[in-house]
Amino acid sequence: MKIFKFGGASVKDAESIKNVASIIKSEGASDTLVVVSAMGKMTNAFEEVVDAYYNKEENLPDKLNFIEEYHNNIMEALFAKDDEIYKDVAILFGELGWFLARNTSQRFNYVYDQIICFGELLSTKIISAYLTKIGLENIWFDVRNYIKTDSNYRDAKVDWSLTEEIITNKVDATKINITQGFIAANDTENTTTLGREGSDYTAGIFAYCLNAESVTIWKDVPGVLNADPRVFENTTLLNQISYEEAIEMAFYGASVIHPKTLQPLERKEVPLLVRSFVNPKEPGTKISKGSNLEPLIPCFIVKKDQILVSISALDFSFMVENNISYIFQKLHDYQLKVNLIQNSAISFSVCIDNKFKKFDSFYNDLKNEFKLEVQKGIDLFTVRHFDDEAVESIEEKGTSLLTQVNKETIQIVLQAN
Ligand code: ADP
Ligand code: ASP
Ligand code: MG
């Protein structure tokens, strides 16, 4: 069985959905499980709904209308007026309305997951109906009955043994299957999510459990390039890379692949193909097992909008195990993701992502015990397989605040010019 994954950009409007259908028809007309994300930027739109609902803002109905209209426009371009799909979509909006009216929980992350999941439920319903309409028989299923997680809402951990048991028993590997990326459920049937951009990971989970022959993630780029083309000019396609290389790139922030996707695939040696939905005839990048699959050119990765914090003790003591472990516990408590650490005798510097917007609480918690120097809005550049020219090309972008080098990788924290 093959696994395909289509992200938001590939299903952002009616034309894109037709394109996805033609790719499925020519490349995955049977024995294929298709994982789909929410359409376009709908997850961001649902995040606005979550905020408006949680903060009891008056513009909640406008936010909901925007989402309804977005999907309606797409449906009107794909289906006749009396198609069954309108009823299915109305049922989903009814379920969402029911949750919004009945919910009494104040737990933000729980509320977030119960609302955000509708992006994927809507997109898969519409795409499945469209495939049926053009004669591609398919099975739509609710992934929440297949992928089981703990209750760590917004960043849930997969229960692998239970998930594997359900998936191997329930998936009909001979058909076209359509399901949602990113979302899952815990043992009380509440919706959980695997973290933003987690649909690639969903594809990896299915591939692992089904011993798939391959996973193809269809993207708006020709494959894995040696840098993000939105940030760097003159990028080069990497035709073949090893799992290890791809894991390193994704870990350091190459957002073309969700970092959690690769390890399950590596474990079962399922190749990952990154291909273009714009030019589906092109082979793209193949990620597989092999020692001679290193890129021979420098690869650039950037994480923007980071915070660099330098922490030292108020009483002039050294930064050693006890206070570092204390700080790490706090970083964990405030869900701050650490992207780089550097330690000296008297200070400890971390470059962090403020994804969950809890940095200020962290700062206030620590400011009476430590001296904290903070620089916000900085960029973290990573260059794999670096050479002098590559390092210079980064350093000329701004003021370098901190550098860390190991054998294959250099990381530079930079305040942009
Ligand atoms: P999806 O539609 O599946 O969510 P994403 O937008 O998350 O797709 O990922 C594709 C994007 O990843 C590209 O548009 C590109 O800007 C970005 N990207 C970052 N690093 C790389 C890289 N090394 N190679 C290719 N694309 C990259
Ligand atoms: N729709 C989700 C997001 O935008 C998951 C994904 O697209 O991978 O984060
Ligand atoms: Mg994405």
Coordinates of C-alpha atoms and ligand atoms in Angstrom, one line a residue:
M1 CA 0.0 0.0 0.0
K2 CA 1.1 3.6 -0.7
I3 CA 0.5 6.5 1.5
F4 CA -0.1 10.0 0.0
K5 CA -0.2 13.2 1.9
F6 CA -1.7 16.4 0.6
G7 CA -1.1 19.6 2.7
G8 CA -3.1 22.7 2.9
A9 CA -1.5 24.4 -0.1
S10 CA -2.4 21.5 -2.4
V11 CA -6.2 21.7 -1.5
K12 CA -6.6 25.4 -1.2
D13 CA -9.3 25.9 -3.8
A14 CA -11.5 24.1 -6.3
E15 CA -8.8 24.0 -9.0
S16 CA -6.3 22.6 -6.6
I17 CA -8.7 19.9 -5.5
K18 CA -9.2 18.9 -9.1
N19 CA -5.4 18.6 -9.5
V20 CA -5.2 16.4 -6.4
A21 CA -7.9 14.2 -7.8
S22 CA -6.0 13.8 -11.1
I23 CA -2.8 12.9 -9.2
I24 CA -4.7 10.3 -7.2
K25 CA -6.3 9.0 -10.4
S26 CA -3.0 8.6 -12.2
E27 CA -0.8 7.5 -9.3
G28 CA -2.9 6.1 -6.6
A29 CA -6.1 4.7 -8.0
S30 CA -6.0 1.7 -5.7
D31 CA -4.1 0.4 -2.6
T32 CA -3.6 4.0 -1.5
L33 CA -4.3 5.8 1.8
V34 CA -4.6 9.5 1.3
V35 CA -4.0 11.8 4.3
V36 CA -5.3 15.3 3.8
S37 CA -4.8 18.6 5.8
A38 CA -7.3 21.4 6.2
M39 CA -7.7 23.5 3.1
G40 CA -5.4 26.4 2.5
K41 CA -5.0 28.5 5.7
M42 CA -8.1 27.1 7.4
T43 CA -6.2 25.9 10.5
N44 CA -5.2 29.5 11.1
A45 CA -8.8 30.6 10.6
F46 CA -9.9 28.0 13.1
E47 CA -7.3 29.2 15.5
E48 CA -9.0 32.6 15.3
V49 CA -12.3 31.0 16.1
V50 CA -10.7 29.3 19.1
D51 CA -9.4 32.6 20.4
A52 CA -12.6 34.5 19.7
Y53 CA -14.6 31.8 21.5
Y54 CA -12.3 31.4 24.4
N55 CA -12.1 35.2 25.0
K56 CA -15.8 35.7 24.3
E57 CA -15.2 38.1 21.5
E58 CA -18.1 39.6 19.6
N59 CA -16.7 38.8 16.2
L60 CA -17.0 35.0 16.7
P61 CA -19.9 34.7 14.2
D62 CA -17.8 36.6 11.6
K63 CA -14.9 34.2 12.0
L64 CA -17.2 31.2 11.6
N65 CA -18.9 32.8 8.6
F66 CA -15.6 33.3 6.9
I67 CA -14.8 29.6 7.2
E68 CA -18.3 28.5 6.1
E69 CA -18.1 30.7 3.0
Y70 CA -14.7 29.5 2.1
H71 CA -15.8 25.9 2.0
N72 CA -19.1 26.8 0.3
N73 CA -17.3 28.6 -2.5
I74 CA -15.2 25.5 -3.1
M75 CA -18.2 23.2 -3.0
E76 CA -20.2 25.4 -5.4
A77 CA -17.3 25.2 -7.9
L78 CA -17.1 21.4 -7.6
F79 CA -20.7 20.1 -7.1
A80 CA -24.2 20.5 -8.3
K81 CA -26.6 22.4 -6.0
D82 CA -28.4 19.3 -4.8
D83 CA -25.3 17.2 -4.0
E84 CA -25.3 15.3 -0.8
I85 CA -22.1 16.9 0.3
Y86 CA -23.9 20.1 1.4
K87 CA -25.8 18.0 4.0
D88 CA -22.5 16.3 5.2
V89 CA -20.8 19.6 5.6
A90 CA -23.9 21.1 7.4
I91 CA -23.7 18.2 9.8
L92 CA -20.1 19.1 10.6
F93 CA -20.9 22.7 11.2
G94 CA -23.8 21.6 13.4
E95 CA -21.4 19.5 15.5
L96 CA -19.1 22.5 15.8
G97 CA -22.0 24.7 16.8
W98 CA -23.1 22.1 19.4
F99 CA -19.6 22.1 20.9
L100 CA -19.4 25.9 21.1
A101 CA -22.9 26.1 22.7
R102 CA -22.4 23.2 25.2
N103 CA -18.8 23.3 26.2
T104 CA -18.1 24.3 29.8
S105 CA -14.4 23.5 29.9
Q106 CA -11.9 26.4 30.5
R107 CA -8.9 24.3 29.4
F108 CA -7.6 26.2 26.4
N109 CA -5.7 23.3 24.8
Y110 CA -8.6 21.0 25.1
V111 CA -11.0 23.5 23.6
Y112 CA -8.5 24.2 20.8
D113 CA -8.3 20.6 19.7
Q114 CA -12.1 20.1 19.8
I115 CA -12.5 23.1 17.4
I116 CA -9.4 22.9 15.2
C117 CA -10.2 19.4 14.0
F118 CA -13.0 20.6 11.9
G119 CA -10.6 21.9 9.3
E120 CA -9.4 18.4 8.4
L121 CA -12.9 16.9 8.8
L122 CA -14.3 19.4 6.3
S123 CA -11.5 19.1 3.8
T124 CA -11.6 15.3 3.7
K125 CA -15.4 15.1 3.4
I126 CA -15.3 17.4 0.4
I127 CA -12.4 15.7 -1.3
S128 CA -13.8 12.2 -0.7
A129 CA -17.2 13.4 -2.2
Y130 CA -15.4 14.9 -5.2
L131 CA -13.4 11.7 -5.9
T132 CA -16.7 9.7 -5.7
K133 CA -18.3 12.2 -8.1
I134 CA -15.6 11.7 -10.7
G135 CA -15.8 8.0 -10.4
L136 CA -13.0 7.3 -8.0
E137 CA -14.6 5.0 -5.4
N138 CA -13.1 5.6 -2.0
I139 CA -13.5 5.0 1.7
W140 CA -13.6 8.0 4.0
F141 CA -12.8 7.4 7.6
D142 CA -12.5 9.4 10.8
V143 CA -8.9 9.1 11.8
R144 CA -9.9 9.7 15.4
N145 CA -11.1 6.1 15.5
Y146 CA -7.7 4.9 14.3
I147 CA -4.9 7.0 15.8
K148 CA -5.0 6.9 19.6
T149 CA -3.0 9.2 21.8
D150 CA -2.5 10.4 25.4
S151 CA -4.4 13.5 26.5
N152 CA -1.7 16.0 26.0
Y153 CA -3.9 18.3 23.9
R154 CA -2.2 20.2 21.0
D155 CA 0.9 18.0 21.2
A156 CA -0.4 14.5 21.9
K157 CA 1.8 11.5 22.0
V158 CA 0.8 8.4 20.0
D159 CA -0.1 5.2 21.7
W160 CA 1.8 3.1 19.1
S161 CA 0.7 -0.4 20.1
L162 CA -3.0 0.4 20.3
T163 CA -2.8 2.5 17.1
E164 CA -1.0 -0.2 15.2
E165 CA -3.5 -2.9 16.3
I166 CA -6.5 -0.8 15.2
I167 CA -4.9 0.3 11.9
T168 CA -3.8 -3.2 10.8
N169 CA -7.3 -4.6 11.6
K170 CA -9.4 -1.8 10.1
V171 CA -7.7 -0.4 7.0
D172 CA -8.8 -2.0 3.7
A173 CA -5.5 -1.9 2.0
T174 CA -6.9 -2.7 -1.4
K175 CA -9.0 0.5 -1.8
I176 CA -8.5 4.3 -2.0
N177 CA -8.8 5.5 1.6
I178 CA -9.2 9.2 2.5
T179 CA -8.6 10.4 6.0
Q180 CA -7.5 13.4 8.1
G181 CA -4.0 14.4 9.0
F182 CA -3.0 16.1 12.3
I183 CA -5.9 15.0 14.4
A184 CA -6.4 11.9 16.6
A185 CA -8.3 11.0 19.8
N186 CA -7.6 9.9 23.4
D187 CA -9.1 7.0 25.2
T188 CA -12.2 9.0 26.2
E189 CA -12.8 9.8 22.5
N190 CA -11.9 13.5 22.8
T191 CA -10.1 14.9 19.9
T192 CA -6.4 15.5 20.3
T193 CA -3.9 16.9 17.8
L194 CA -0.3 16.0 16.9
G195 CA 1.1 19.6 16.8
R196 CA 0.9 22.2 14.0
E197 CA 1.9 20.9 10.6
G198 CA 1.4 17.4 11.9
S199 CA -0.2 15.8 8.9
D200 CA 3.1 14.6 7.5
Y201 CA 3.5 12.7 10.8
T202 CA 0.0 11.2 10.3
A203 CA 1.3 9.8 7.0
G204 CA 4.3 8.4 8.8
I205 CA 2.1 6.7 11.4
F206 CA 0.0 4.9 8.8
A207 CA 3.1 3.9 6.8
Y208 CA 4.7 2.4 9.9
C209 CA 1.6 0.5 11.0
L210 CA 0.8 -0.8 7.5
N211 CA 4.4 -1.5 6.4
A212 CA 3.6 0.7 3.4
E213 CA 5.7 0.5 0.3
S214 CA 6.3 4.3 0.2
V215 CA 5.0 7.6 1.5
T216 CA 4.7 10.5 -0.9
I217 CA 4.2 14.0 0.5
W218 CA 3.0 16.3 -2.3
K219 CA 4.3 19.8 -1.9
D220 CA 4.4 23.2 -3.6
V221 CA 8.2 22.8 -4.1
P222 CA 10.0 20.4 -6.4
G223 CA 11.2 18.3 -3.4
V224 CA 13.7 18.8 -0.6
L225 CA 15.9 21.7 -1.6
N226 CA 19.2 22.7 0.0
A227 CA 17.3 25.7 1.4
D228 CA 13.8 27.1 1.8
P229 CA 13.1 29.0 -1.5
R230 CA 10.9 31.5 0.4
V231 CA 14.0 32.7 2.2
F232 CA 17.0 31.9 0.0
E233 CA 17.7 32.4 -3.7
N234 CA 19.3 29.9 -6.1
T235 CA 18.2 26.7 -4.3
T236 CA 19.2 23.2 -5.5
L237 CA 17.0 20.1 -5.5
L238 CA 18.4 17.2 -3.5
N239 CA 17.5 14.1 -5.5
Q240 CA 18.3 11.5 -2.9
I241 CA 19.1 11.9 0.8
S242 CA 19.4 9.5 3.7
Y243 CA 16.9 9.3 6.6
E244 CA 19.6 10.6 8.9
E245 CA 20.2 13.7 6.7
A246 CA 16.5 14.4 6.4
I247 CA 16.0 13.9 10.2
E248 CA 18.8 16.4 10.9
M249 CA 17.4 18.9 8.4
A250 CA 13.8 18.6 9.8
F251 CA 15.1 18.7 13.3
Y252 CA 16.9 22.0 12.7
G253 CA 13.8 23.4 11.1
A254 CA 13.6 22.6 7.4
S255 CA 9.8 22.9 7.5
V256 CA 9.2 20.9 4.3
I257 CA 8.9 17.8 6.5
H258 CA 7.5 17.6 9.9
P259 CA 10.4 16.4 12.2
K260 CA 8.4 13.5 13.7
T261 CA 7.6 11.9 10.4
L262 CA 10.9 10.3 9.6
Q263 CA 11.8 8.1 12.5
P264 CA 8.8 5.7 12.1
L265 CA 9.6 5.4 8.4
E266 CA 13.3 4.8 9.0
R267 CA 12.4 2.0 11.5
K268 CA 10.5 0.1 8.8
E269 CA 12.7 1.3 5.9
V270 CA 9.7 2.9 4.1
P271 CA 11.0 5.4 1.5
L272 CA 9.7 9.0 1.7
L273 CA 9.2 10.8 -1.5
V274 CA 8.8 14.5 -1.5
R275 CA 7.2 15.5 -4.8
S276 CA 5.6 18.5 -6.5
F277 CA 1.9 18.7 -6.9
V278 CA 2.5 21.4 -9.5
N279 CA 4.7 19.1 -11.6
P280 CA 3.6 15.6 -10.6
K281 CA 5.5 13.9 -13.4
E282 CA 8.8 15.0 -11.7
P283 CA 10.5 12.4 -9.4
G284 CA 11.2 14.9 -6.6
T285 CA 13.4 13.8 -3.6
K286 CA 13.8 10.3 -2.4
I287 CA 14.6 9.8 1.3
S288 CA 15.7 6.3 2.0
K289 CA 18.3 4.1 3.7
G290 CA 21.9 4.5 2.6
S291 CA 25.2 5.8 3.6
N292 CA 26.2 7.6 0.4
L293 CA 23.2 9.8 0.2
E294 CA 24.6 12.9 1.8
P295 CA 24.1 16.1 -0.1
L296 CA 27.4 17.4 -1.4
I297 CA 26.4 21.0 -1.0
P298 CA 25.7 23.2 2.0
C299 CA 22.1 23.1 3.2
F300 CA 20.6 26.2 4.9
I301 CA 17.9 26.2 7.5
V302 CA 16.4 29.2 9.2
K303 CA 14.2 29.5 12.3
K304 CA 12.8 33.0 12.5
D305 CA 11.5 35.0 15.4
Q306 CA 13.5 33.3 18.1
I307 CA 14.3 34.6 21.6
L308 CA 17.9 34.5 22.9
V309 CA 18.1 34.5 26.6
S310 CA 21.3 34.6 28.5
I311 CA 20.9 33.5 32.1
S312 CA 23.3 34.0 35.0
A313 CA 23.1 33.7 38.8
L314 CA 22.5 36.8 40.9
D315 CA 24.9 35.7 43.6
F316 CA 27.9 35.2 41.1
S317 CA 27.7 31.4 41.5
F318 CA 28.6 29.3 38.5
M319 CA 25.9 28.0 36.1
V320 CA 26.2 24.3 36.9
E321 CA 24.0 21.2 37.2
N322 CA 21.6 22.3 39.9
N323 CA 20.6 25.7 38.5
I324 CA 20.7 24.5 34.9
S325 CA 18.4 21.6 35.6
Y326 CA 16.1 24.0 37.5
I327 CA 16.0 26.3 34.4
F328 CA 15.3 23.4 32.1
Q329 CA 12.4 22.3 34.2
K330 CA 11.0 25.8 33.9
L331 CA 11.5 25.9 30.2
H332 CA 9.6 22.6 30.0
D333 CA 6.8 23.9 32.3
Y334 CA 6.3 26.9 30.1
Q335 CA 6.4 24.8 26.9
L336 CA 9.3 26.8 25.5
K337 CA 11.1 24.9 22.8
V338 CA 14.9 25.1 23.1
N339 CA 16.7 25.2 19.7
L340 CA 20.2 25.9 20.9
I341 CA 22.1 25.8 24.2
Q342 CA 25.4 27.3 25.1
N343 CA 27.0 27.2 28.4
S344 CA 29.9 29.1 30.0
A345 CA 31.1 29.3 33.5
I346 CA 28.9 32.2 34.5
S347 CA 26.1 32.2 32.0
F348 CA 23.8 29.8 30.2
S349 CA 22.3 30.9 26.9
V350 CA 19.3 29.4 25.1
C351 CA 17.7 30.2 21.8
I352 CA 14.0 29.4 22.2
D353 CA 10.8 29.3 20.2
N354 CA 7.9 31.1 21.9
K355 CA 5.3 28.9 20.1
F356 CA 2.8 28.8 22.9
K357 CA 3.4 32.5 23.9
K358 CA 4.5 31.7 27.4
F359 CA 7.8 33.4 27.4
D360 CA 6.7 36.4 29.5
S361 CA 5.4 34.1 32.3
F362 CA 8.7 32.2 32.2
Y363 CA 10.6 35.5 32.4
N364 CA 8.6 36.8 35.3
D365 CA 9.0 33.5 37.1
L366 CA 12.8 33.6 36.9
K367 CA 13.6 37.3 37.0
N368 CA 13.9 37.4 40.8
E369 CA 16.3 34.5 41.0
F370 CA 18.5 35.0 38.0
K371 CA 19.9 37.8 35.8
L372 CA 18.2 37.5 32.4
E373 CA 19.3 39.2 29.2
V374 CA 16.8 38.9 26.5
Q375 CA 17.0 39.5 22.8
K376 CA 13.8 39.0 20.9
G377 CA 13.1 38.8 17.1
I378 CA 16.3 37.1 16.2
D379 CA 17.0 34.4 13.6
L380 CA 18.7 31.0 14.1
F381 CA 20.5 29.9 11.0
T382 CA 21.8 26.3 10.6
V383 CA 24.1 25.2 7.9
R384 CA 24.7 21.5 7.3
H385 CA 27.9 20.6 5.4
F386 CA 29.1 24.2 5.8
D387 CA 32.1 25.8 4.1
D388 CA 33.6 29.3 4.5
E389 CA 31.5 30.8 1.7
A390 CA 28.3 29.4 3.2
V391 CA 29.1 30.9 6.6
E392 CA 30.0 34.3 5.1
S393 CA 26.7 34.4 3.2
I394 CA 24.9 34.1 6.5
E395 CA 27.1 36.4 8.5
E396 CA 26.6 39.2 6.1
K397 CA 22.8 39.2 6.8
G398 CA 23.3 40.8 10.2
T399 CA 25.1 40.7 13.5
S400 CA 26.1 37.3 14.8
L401 CA 25.3 37.0 18.5
L402 CA 26.3 33.4 19.1
T403 CA 27.9 30.6 17.0
Q404 CA 28.1 26.9 17.6
V405 CA 30.0 24.5 15.5
N406 CA 30.2 20.7 15.3
K407 CA 31.5 18.4 12.6
E408 CA 28.8 18.8 10.0
T409 CA 26.7 21.6 11.3
I410 CA 27.2 25.3 12.2
Q411 CA 24.5 27.3 14.0
I412 CA 24.5 31.1 14.0
V413 CA 22.1 33.2 16.1
L414 CA 21.8 36.4 14.2
Q415 CA 20.2 39.8 14.7
A416 CA 19.2 40.7 11.1
N417 CA 20.4 44.0 9.6
Ligands
ADP1 P1 2.1 21.6 3.3 O1 1.2 22.1 2.3 O2 2.3 20.1 3.2 O3 1.7 22.0 4.7 P2 4.4 23.2 3.9 O4 4.0 24.5 3.5 O5 4.4 22.9 5.3 O6 3.6 22.1 3.0 O7 5.9 22.8 3.3 C1 6.3 23.3 2.1 C2 7.1 24.5 2.2 O8 8.3 24.2 2.9 C3 7.7 25.1 0.9 O9 6.7 25.9 0.3 C4 8.9 25.8 1.4 O10 8.8 27.2 1.5 C5 9.2 25.2 2.7 N1 10.6 24.7 2.9 C6 11.4 24.9 4.0 N2 12.6 24.4 3.8 C7 12.6 23.7 2.6 C8 13.5 22.9 1.9 N3 14.7 22.6 2.4 N4 13.2 22.4 0.7 C9 11.9 22.7 0.2 N5 11.0 23.4 0.8 C10 11.3 24.0 2.0
ASP2 N1 -3.8 21.7 9.2 C1 -2.7 21.5 10.2 C2 -1.9 22.8 10.3 O1 -2.1 23.7 9.5 C3 -1.9 20.3 10.0 C4 -1.1 20.3 8.7 O2 -1.4 21.0 7.8 O3 -0.1 19.5 8.7 O4 -1.1 22.9 11.1
MG3 MG 1.8 22.7 6.3

